mmCIF file of C-alpha atoms in Angstrom:
data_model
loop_
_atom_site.group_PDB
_atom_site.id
_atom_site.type_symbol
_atom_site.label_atom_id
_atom_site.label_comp_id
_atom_site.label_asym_id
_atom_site.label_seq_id
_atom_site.Cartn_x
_atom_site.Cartn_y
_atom_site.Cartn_z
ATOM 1 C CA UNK A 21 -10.238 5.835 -3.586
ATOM 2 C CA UNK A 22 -8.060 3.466 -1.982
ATOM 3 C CA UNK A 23 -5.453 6.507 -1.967
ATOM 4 C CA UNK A 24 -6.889 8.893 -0.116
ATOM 5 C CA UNK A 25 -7.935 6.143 2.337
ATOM 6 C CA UNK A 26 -3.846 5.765 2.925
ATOM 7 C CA UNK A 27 -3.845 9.368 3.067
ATOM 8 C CA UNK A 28 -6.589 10.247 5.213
ATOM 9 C CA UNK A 29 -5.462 7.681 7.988
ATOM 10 C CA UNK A 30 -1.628 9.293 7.694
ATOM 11 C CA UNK A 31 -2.732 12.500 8.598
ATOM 12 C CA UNK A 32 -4.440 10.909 11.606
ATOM 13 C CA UNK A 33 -1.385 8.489 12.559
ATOM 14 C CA UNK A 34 0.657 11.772 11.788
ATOM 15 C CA UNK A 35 -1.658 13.645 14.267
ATOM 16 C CA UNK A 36 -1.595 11.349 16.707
ATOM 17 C CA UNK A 37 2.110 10.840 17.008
ATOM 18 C CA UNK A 38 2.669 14.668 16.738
ATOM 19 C CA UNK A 39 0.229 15.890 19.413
ATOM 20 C CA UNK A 40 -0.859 12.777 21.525
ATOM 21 C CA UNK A 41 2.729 11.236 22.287
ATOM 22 C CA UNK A 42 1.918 11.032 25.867
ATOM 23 C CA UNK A 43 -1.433 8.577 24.854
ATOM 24 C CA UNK A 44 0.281 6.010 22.869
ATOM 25 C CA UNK A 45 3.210 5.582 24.713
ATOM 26 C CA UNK A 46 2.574 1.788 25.140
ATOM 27 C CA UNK A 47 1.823 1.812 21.205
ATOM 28 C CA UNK A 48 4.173 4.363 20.134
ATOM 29 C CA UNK A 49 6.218 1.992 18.191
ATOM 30 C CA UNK A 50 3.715 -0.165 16.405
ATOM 31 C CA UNK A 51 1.927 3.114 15.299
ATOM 32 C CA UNK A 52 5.083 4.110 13.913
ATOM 33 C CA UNK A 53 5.377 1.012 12.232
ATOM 34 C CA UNK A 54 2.026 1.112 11.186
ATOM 35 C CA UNK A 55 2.687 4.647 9.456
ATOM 36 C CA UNK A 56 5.590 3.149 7.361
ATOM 37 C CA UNK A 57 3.758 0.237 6.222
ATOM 38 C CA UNK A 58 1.287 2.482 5.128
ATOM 39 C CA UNK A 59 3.341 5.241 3.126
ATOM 40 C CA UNK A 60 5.031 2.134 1.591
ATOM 41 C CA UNK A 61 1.266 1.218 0.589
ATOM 42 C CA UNK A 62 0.638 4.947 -0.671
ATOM 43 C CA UNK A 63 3.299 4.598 -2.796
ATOM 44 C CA UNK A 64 2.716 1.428 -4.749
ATOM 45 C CA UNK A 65 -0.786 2.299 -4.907
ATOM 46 C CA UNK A 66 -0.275 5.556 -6.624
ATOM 47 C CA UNK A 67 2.522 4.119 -8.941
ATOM 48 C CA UNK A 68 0.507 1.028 -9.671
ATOM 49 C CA UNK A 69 -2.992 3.227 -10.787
ATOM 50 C CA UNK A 70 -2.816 2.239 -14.277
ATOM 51 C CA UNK A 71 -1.575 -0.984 -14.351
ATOM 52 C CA UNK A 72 -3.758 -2.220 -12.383
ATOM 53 C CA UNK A 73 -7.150 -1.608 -14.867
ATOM 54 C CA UNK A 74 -5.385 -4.770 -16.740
ATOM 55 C CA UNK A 75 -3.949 -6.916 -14.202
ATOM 56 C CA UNK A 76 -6.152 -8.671 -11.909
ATOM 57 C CA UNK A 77 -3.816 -9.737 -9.300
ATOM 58 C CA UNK A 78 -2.772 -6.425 -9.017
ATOM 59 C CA UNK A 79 -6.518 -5.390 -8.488
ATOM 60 C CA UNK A 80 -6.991 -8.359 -6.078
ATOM 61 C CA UNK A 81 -3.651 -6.924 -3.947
ATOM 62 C CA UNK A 82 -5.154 -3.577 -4.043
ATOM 63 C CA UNK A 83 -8.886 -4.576 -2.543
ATOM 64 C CA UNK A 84 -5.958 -6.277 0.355
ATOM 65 C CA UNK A 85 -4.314 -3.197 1.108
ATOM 66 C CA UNK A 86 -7.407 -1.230 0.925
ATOM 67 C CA UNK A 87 -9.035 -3.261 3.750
ATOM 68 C CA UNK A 88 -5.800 -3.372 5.865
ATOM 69 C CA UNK A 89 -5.860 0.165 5.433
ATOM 70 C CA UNK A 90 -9.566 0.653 6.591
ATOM 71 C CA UNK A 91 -9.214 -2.179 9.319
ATOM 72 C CA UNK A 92 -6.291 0.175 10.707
ATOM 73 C CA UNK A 93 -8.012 3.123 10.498
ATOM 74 C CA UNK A 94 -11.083 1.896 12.827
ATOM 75 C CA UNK A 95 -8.256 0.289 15.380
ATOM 76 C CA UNK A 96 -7.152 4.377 15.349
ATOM 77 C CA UNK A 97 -10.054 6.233 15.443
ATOM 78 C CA UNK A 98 -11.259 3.529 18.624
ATOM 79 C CA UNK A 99 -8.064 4.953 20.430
ATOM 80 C CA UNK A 100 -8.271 8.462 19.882
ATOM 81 C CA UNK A 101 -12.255 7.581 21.223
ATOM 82 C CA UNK A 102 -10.544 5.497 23.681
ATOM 83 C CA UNK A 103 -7.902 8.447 24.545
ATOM 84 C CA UNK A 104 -10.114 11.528 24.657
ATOM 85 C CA UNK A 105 -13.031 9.635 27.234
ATOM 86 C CA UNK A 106 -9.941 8.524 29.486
ATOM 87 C CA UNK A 107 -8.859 12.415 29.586
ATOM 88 C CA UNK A 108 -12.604 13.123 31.088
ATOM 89 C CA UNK A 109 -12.517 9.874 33.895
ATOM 90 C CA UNK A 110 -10.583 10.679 37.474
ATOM 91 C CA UNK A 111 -7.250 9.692 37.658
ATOM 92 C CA UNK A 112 -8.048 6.559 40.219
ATOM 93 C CA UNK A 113 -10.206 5.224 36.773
ATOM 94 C CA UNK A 114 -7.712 5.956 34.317
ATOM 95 C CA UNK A 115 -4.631 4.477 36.379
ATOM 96 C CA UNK A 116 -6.675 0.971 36.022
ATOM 97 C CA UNK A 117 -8.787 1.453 32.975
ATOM 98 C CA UNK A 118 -5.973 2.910 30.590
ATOM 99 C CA UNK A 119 -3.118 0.167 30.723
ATOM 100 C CA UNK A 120 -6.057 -2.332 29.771
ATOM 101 C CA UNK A 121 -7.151 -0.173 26.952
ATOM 102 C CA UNK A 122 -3.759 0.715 25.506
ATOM 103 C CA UNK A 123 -2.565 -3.131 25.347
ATOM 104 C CA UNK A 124 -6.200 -4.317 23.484
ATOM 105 C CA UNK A 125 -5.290 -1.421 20.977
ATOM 106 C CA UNK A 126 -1.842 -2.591 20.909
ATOM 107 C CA UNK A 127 -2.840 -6.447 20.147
ATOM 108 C CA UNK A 128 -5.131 -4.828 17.333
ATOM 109 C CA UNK A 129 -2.488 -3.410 15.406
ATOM 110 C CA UNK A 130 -0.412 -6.321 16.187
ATOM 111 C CA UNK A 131 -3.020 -7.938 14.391
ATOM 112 C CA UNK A 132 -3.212 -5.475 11.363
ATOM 113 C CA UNK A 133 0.500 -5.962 11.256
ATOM 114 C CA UNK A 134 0.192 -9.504 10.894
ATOM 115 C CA UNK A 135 -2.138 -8.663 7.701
ATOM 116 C CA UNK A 136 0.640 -6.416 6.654
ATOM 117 C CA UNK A 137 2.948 -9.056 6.652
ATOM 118 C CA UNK A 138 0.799 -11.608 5.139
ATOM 119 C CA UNK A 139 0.272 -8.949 1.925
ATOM 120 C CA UNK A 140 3.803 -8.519 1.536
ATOM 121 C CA UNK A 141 4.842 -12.274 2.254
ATOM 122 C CA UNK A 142 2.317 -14.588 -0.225
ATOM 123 C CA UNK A 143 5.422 -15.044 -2.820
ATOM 124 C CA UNK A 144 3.371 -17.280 -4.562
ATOM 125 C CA UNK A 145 0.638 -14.236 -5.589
ATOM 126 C CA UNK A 146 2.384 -11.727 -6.076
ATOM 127 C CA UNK A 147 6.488 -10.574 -5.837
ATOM 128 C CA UNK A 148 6.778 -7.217 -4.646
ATOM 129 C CA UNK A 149 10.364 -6.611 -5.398
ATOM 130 C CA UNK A 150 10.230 -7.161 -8.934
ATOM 131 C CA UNK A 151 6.365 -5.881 -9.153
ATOM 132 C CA UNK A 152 6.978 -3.075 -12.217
ATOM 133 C CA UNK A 153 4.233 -0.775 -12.286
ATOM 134 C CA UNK A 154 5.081 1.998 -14.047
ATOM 135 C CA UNK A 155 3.404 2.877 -17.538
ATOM 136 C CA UNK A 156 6.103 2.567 -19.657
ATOM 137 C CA UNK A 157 6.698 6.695 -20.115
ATOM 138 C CA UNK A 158 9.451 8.496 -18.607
ATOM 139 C CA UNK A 159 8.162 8.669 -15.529
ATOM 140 C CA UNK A 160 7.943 4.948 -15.113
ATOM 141 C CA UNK A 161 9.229 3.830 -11.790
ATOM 142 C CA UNK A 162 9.749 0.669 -10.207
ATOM 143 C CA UNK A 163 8.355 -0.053 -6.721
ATOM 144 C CA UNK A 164 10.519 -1.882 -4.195
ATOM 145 C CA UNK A 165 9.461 -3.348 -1.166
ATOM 146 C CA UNK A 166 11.732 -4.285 1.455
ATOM 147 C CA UNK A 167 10.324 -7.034 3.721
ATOM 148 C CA UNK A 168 8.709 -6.005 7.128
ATOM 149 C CA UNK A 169 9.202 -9.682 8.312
ATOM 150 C CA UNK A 170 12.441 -9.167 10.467
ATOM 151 C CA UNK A 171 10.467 -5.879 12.442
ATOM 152 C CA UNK A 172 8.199 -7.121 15.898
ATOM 153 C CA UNK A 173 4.620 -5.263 16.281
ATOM 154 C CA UNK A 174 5.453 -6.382 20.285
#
């Protein structure tokens, strides 16, 4: 469930960054970020399905990720809201209305990114880079995370 969560709000980031550029140009690069942090979370959370019936800290990360995931996908759907009633006010309203907008939707993902961070930082939990959650066959794969601590959501 949690994966077609990811999935459904990548198609929307996807969507957004595709055919509303000129919206999110204030948040362009923290929705980018936000997309990678979230195909990152696709992909452990597919590789980690089975594992995960056994390991509780492994479940626990997963309820995490799925809320991060949700929290980010109301912050989203509030600007394309946000985005399509701007496109219907005159331009005086939307010259002083939109800048306000843009930066609260901004410091929201900020937030979510701070979340992100917090998931992928609590060494004492959980350690990503040496998390194995394949099930042993010969598809088994290893999931890597590399850190998001050196990127800005500014």
């Amino acid at each position: 469930m949690a994966d077609a969560a990811v999935e459904f709000l990548l198609d929307n980031l996807q969507q957004l960054l595709i055919y509303h550029t000129h919206l999110i140009s204030d948040a362009k690069n923290q929705v980018e970020k936000l997309e990678s942090d979230l195909r990152l979370f696709k992909a452990f959370l597919r590789d980690s399905t089975k594992k995960r019936r056994k390991d509780e800290s492994l479940r626990e990360l997963v309820r995490q990720i799925r809320d991060v995931v949700y929290e980010a996908e109301d912050i989203i759907d509030a600007f394309v809201t946000q985005a399509a009633e701007s496109k219907s006010k005159s331009y005086f309203l939307r010259a002083f209305q939109t800048p306000v907008k843009l930066h609260g939707i901004a410091t929201e993902i900020e937030r979510v990114g701070v979340k992100v961070k917090d998931i992928y930082g609590d060494k004492n939990r959980i350690d990503f880079a040496s998390l194995n959650v394949g099930d042993g066959g010969p598809e088994e794969s290893e999931v890597t995370f590399v850190s998001p601590l050196s990127s800005s959501f500014i």
